[in-house]
Coordinates of C-alpha atoms in Angstrom, one line a residue:
X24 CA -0.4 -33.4 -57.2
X25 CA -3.8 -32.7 -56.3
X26 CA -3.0 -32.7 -52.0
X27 CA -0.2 -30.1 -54.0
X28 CA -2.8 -28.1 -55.6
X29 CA -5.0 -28.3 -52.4
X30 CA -2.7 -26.6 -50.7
X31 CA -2.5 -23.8 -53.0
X32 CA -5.7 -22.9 -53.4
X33 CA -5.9 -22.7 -49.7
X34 CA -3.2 -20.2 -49.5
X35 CA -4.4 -18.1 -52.0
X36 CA -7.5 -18.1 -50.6
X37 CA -6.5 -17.1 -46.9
X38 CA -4.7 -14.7 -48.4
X39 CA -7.7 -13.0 -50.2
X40 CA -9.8 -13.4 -47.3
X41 CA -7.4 -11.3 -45.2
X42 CA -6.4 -8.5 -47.5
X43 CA -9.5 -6.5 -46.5
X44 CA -9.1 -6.5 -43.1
X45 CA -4.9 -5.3 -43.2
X46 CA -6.2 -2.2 -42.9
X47 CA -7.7 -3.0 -39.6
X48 CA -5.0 -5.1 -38.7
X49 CA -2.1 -3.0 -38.8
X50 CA -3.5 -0.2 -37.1
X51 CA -4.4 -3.2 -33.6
X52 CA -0.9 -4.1 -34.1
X53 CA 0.4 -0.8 -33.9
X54 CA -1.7 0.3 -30.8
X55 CA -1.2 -3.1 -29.0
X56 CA 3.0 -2.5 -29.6
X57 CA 3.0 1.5 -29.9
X58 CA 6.7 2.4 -28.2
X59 CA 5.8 3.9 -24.5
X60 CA 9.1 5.9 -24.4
X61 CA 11.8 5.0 -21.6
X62 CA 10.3 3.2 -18.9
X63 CA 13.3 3.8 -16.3
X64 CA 12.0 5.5 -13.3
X65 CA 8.3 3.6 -14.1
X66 CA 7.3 1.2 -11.2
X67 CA 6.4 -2.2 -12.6
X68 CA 4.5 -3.7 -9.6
X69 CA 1.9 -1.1 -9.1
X70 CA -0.9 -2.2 -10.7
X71 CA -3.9 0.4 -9.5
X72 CA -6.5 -2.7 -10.3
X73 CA -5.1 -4.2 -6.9
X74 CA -5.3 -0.7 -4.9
X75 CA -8.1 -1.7 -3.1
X76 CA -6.7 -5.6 -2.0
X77 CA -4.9 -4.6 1.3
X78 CA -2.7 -7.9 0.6
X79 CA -2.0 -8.1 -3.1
X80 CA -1.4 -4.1 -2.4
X81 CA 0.9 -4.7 0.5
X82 CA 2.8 -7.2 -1.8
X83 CA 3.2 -4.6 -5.2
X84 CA 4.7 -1.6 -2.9
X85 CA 7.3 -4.1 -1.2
X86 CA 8.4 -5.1 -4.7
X87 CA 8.6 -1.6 -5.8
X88 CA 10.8 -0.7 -2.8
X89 CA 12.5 -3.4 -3.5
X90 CA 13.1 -2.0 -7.1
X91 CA 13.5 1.3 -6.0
X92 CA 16.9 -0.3 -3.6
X93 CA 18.3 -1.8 -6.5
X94 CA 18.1 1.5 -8.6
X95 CA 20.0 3.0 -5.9
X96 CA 22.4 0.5 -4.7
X97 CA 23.2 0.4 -8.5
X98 CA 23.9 4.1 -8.6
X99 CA 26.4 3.5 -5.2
X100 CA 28.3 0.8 -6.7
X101 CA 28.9 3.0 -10.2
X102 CA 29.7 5.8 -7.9
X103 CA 32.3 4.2 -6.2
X104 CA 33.9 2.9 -9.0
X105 CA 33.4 -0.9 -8.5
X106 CA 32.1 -3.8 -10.5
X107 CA 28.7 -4.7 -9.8
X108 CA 29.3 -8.6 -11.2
X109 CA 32.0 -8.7 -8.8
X110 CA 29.9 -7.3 -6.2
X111 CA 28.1 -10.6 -6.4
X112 CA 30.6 -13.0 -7.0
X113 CA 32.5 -15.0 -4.6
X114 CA 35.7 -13.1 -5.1
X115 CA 37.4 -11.9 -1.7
X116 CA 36.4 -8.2 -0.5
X117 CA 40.2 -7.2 -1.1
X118 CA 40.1 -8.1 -4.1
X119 CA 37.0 -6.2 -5.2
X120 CA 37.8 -2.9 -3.7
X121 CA 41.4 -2.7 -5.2
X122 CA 39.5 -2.9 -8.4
X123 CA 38.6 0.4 -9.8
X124 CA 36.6 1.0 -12.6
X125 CA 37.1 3.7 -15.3
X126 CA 33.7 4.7 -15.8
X127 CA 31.3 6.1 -13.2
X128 CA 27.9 7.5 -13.5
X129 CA 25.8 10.8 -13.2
X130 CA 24.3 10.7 -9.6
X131 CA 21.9 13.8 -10.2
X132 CA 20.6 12.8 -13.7
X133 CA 19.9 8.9 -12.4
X134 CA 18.0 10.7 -9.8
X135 CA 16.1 13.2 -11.9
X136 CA 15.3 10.1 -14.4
X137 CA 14.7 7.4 -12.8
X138 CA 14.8 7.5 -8.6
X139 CA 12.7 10.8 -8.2
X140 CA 9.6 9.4 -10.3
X141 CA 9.9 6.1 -9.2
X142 CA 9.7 7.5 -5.4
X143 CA 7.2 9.5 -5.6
X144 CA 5.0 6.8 -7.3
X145 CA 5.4 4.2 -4.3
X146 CA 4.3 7.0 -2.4
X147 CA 1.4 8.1 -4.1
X148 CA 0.2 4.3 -4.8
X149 CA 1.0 3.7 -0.8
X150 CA -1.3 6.6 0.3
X151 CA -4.5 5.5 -1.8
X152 CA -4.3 1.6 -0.8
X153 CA -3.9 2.7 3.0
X154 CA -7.8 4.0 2.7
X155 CA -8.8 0.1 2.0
X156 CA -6.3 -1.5 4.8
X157 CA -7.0 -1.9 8.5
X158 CA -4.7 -0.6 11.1
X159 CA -1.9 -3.0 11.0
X160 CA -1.5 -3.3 7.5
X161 CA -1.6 0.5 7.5
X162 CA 1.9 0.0 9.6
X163 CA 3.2 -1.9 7.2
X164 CA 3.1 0.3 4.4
X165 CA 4.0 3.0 6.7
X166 CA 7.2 0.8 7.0
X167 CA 8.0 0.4 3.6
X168 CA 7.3 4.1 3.0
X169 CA 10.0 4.8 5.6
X170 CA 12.3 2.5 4.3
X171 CA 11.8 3.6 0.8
X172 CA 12.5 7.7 2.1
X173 CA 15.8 6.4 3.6
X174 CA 16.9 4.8 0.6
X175 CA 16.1 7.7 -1.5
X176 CA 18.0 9.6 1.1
X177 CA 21.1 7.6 0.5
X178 CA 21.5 9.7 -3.2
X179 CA 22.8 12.7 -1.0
X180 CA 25.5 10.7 0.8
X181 CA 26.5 9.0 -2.5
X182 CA 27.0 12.6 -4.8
X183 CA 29.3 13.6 -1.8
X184 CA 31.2 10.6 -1.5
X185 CA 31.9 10.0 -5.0
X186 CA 33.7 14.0 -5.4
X187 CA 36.4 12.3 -3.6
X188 CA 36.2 8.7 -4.8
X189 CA 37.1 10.4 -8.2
X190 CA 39.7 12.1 -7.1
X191 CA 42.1 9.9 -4.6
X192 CA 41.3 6.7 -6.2
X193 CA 43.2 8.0 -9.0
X194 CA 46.5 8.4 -6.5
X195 CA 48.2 5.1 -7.6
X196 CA 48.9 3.3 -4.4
X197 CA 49.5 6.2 -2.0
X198 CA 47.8 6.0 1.7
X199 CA 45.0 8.0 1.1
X200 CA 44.2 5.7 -2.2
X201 CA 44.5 2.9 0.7
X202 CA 41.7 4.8 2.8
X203 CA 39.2 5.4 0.1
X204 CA 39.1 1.6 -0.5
X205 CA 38.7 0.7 3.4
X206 CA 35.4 2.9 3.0
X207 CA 34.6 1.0 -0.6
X208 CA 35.0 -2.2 1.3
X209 CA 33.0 -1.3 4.0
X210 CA 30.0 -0.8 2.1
X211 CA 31.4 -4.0 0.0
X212 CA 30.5 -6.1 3.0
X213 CA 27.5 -4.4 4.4
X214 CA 25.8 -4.9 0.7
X215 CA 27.3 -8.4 0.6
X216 CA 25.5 -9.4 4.0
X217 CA 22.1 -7.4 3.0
X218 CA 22.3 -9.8 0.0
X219 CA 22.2 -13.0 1.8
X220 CA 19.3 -11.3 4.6
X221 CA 17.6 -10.5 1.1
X222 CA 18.5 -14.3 0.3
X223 CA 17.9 -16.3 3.6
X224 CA 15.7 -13.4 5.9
X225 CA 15.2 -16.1 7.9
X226 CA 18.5 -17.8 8.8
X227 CA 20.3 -16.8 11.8
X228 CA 23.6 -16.2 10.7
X229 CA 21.8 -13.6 8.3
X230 CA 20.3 -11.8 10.6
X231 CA 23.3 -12.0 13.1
X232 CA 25.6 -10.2 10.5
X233 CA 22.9 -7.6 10.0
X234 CA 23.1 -6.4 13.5
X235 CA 27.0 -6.8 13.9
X236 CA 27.3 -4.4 10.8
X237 CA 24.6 -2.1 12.7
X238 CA 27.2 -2.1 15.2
X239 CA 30.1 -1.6 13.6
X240 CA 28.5 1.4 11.4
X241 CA 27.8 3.2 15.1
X242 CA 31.4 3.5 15.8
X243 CA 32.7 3.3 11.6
X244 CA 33.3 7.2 11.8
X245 CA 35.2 7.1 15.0
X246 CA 37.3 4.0 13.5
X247 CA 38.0 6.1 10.3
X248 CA 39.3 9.4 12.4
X249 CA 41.7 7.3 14.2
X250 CA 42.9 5.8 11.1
X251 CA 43.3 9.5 9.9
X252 CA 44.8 11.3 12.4
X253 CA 47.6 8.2 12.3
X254 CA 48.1 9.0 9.0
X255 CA 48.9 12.4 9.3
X256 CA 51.3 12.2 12.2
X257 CA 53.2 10.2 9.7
X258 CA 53.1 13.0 7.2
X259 CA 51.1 10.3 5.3
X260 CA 48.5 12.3 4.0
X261 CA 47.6 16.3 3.9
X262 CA 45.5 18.4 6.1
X263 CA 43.4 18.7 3.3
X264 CA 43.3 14.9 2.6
X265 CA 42.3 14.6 6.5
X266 CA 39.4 17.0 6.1
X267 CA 38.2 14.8 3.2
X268 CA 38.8 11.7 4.9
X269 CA 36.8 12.7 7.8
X270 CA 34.1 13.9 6.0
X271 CA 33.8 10.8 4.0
X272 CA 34.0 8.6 6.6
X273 CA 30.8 9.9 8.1
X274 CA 29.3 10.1 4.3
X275 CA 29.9 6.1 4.7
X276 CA 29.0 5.6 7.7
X277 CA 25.6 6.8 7.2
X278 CA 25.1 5.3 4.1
X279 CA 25.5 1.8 5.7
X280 CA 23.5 2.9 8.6
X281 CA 20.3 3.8 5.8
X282 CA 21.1 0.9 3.6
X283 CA 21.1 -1.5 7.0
X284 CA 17.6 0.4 8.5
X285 CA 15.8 0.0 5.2
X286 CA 17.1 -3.7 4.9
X287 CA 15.9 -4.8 8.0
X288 CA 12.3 -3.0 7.4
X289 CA 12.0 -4.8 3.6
X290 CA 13.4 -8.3 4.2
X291 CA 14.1 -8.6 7.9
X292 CA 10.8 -8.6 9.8

């Protein structure tokens, strides 16, 4: 009874004790939480207290590139109407690109939101902490600024790919369908072996599949327009399909070339 009443009394009287400061309280809570808006498009590893630590510096805009490639390669795999968990999974490639998802995503608002900021701030951040760095940590942020610029550039490739992805992926199982998902696989496998580079940067058989799918994206283009003009011999496909198809296949081709150069600069050296 009286460790009972103990307790009571020492309630009551932490509570008295604290009503005059609620006040006070509330309004540090509130600041400490306040709601900053969206923070899509913010970076998260530039901290402007490490602008003037060439390493620590060097370390925040890599992982804001980084952040920055997985904004866009997000934005690819929406466009082309795959599924990003089966991107990663273990599934077969054929299986992944016959897949097509229903929804898709708004290239130019993602950019306006949440790539354009996000850019510019690596760049910005980049150009201040190169004042504090000697020459060859200058490079490498000159590196990762290049990298991050051909990333970006990706977006352009992606809005024009994705016109057409819309359009013939919806074709049931005709030959230009059948097309459209040899270029989805393509980039299918070049983000599959960037992810094991990203993984394993330094194991060989990483780093040999990186430069056989630089290889292979040289010629992709050329591969693609023979596949085409077979295709229309047979009466397989339109003159107007063609057009598209040749168009696209250099859209893809460059996007693996970009996504492969920016790869190598963040995770392969």
């Amino acid at each position: 009874l009286k460790l009972s009443l103990f307790h009571t009394i020492f309630n009551f009287s932490g509570v008295l004790i604290v009503i005059p400061f609620t006040g006070r309280l509330v309004r540090f809570l509130e600041q400490l939480f306040q709601y900053r808006g969206d923070r899509r498009g913010q970076p998260i590893y530039l901290d402007e207290h490490i602008i003037k630590s060439p390493l620590p510096a060097i370390e925040g805009i890599k992982k804001e590139v980084e952040h920055l490639y997985d904004t866009i390669t997000y934005v690819l795999i929406q466009a082309l109407r795959l599924s990003y968990r089966d991107i990663w999974s273990d599934q077969d490639i054929d299986q992944v690109q016959t897949r097509v998802k229903t929804e898709t995503v708004d290239v130019d608002e993602v950019y306006q939101s949440r790539i354009k900021n996000l850019y510019s701030e690596i760049i910005r951040f980049a150009i201040l902490a190169e004042k504090y760095m000697t020459k060859d940590e200058r490079q490498t942020v000159y590196d990762l600024k290049l990298a991050s610029r051909t990333i970006v550039g990706v977006i352009k490739e992606i809005r024009e790919l994705q016109k057409n992805i819309t359009i013939y992926m919806q074709d049931g199982d005709s030959a230009i369908r059948g097309e459209y998902n040899f270029l989805r696989q393509r980039i299918v496998e070049i983000l599959r072996n960037i992810h094991t580079l990203r993984q394993a940067p330094d194991d060989i058989d990483s780093i040999s599949a990186i430069a056989s799918d630089k290889e292979e994206t040289r010629s992709f283009d050329v591969v693609e327009m023979k596949r085409m003009s077979i295709l229309l011999l047979d009466d397989k496909i339109t003159n107007r399909m063609a057009t598209s198809l040749l168009n696209d296949g250099a859209y893809t081709s460059k996007i693996g070339s970009d996504l492969l150069e920016s790869a190598e600069i963040i995770w392969g050296r």
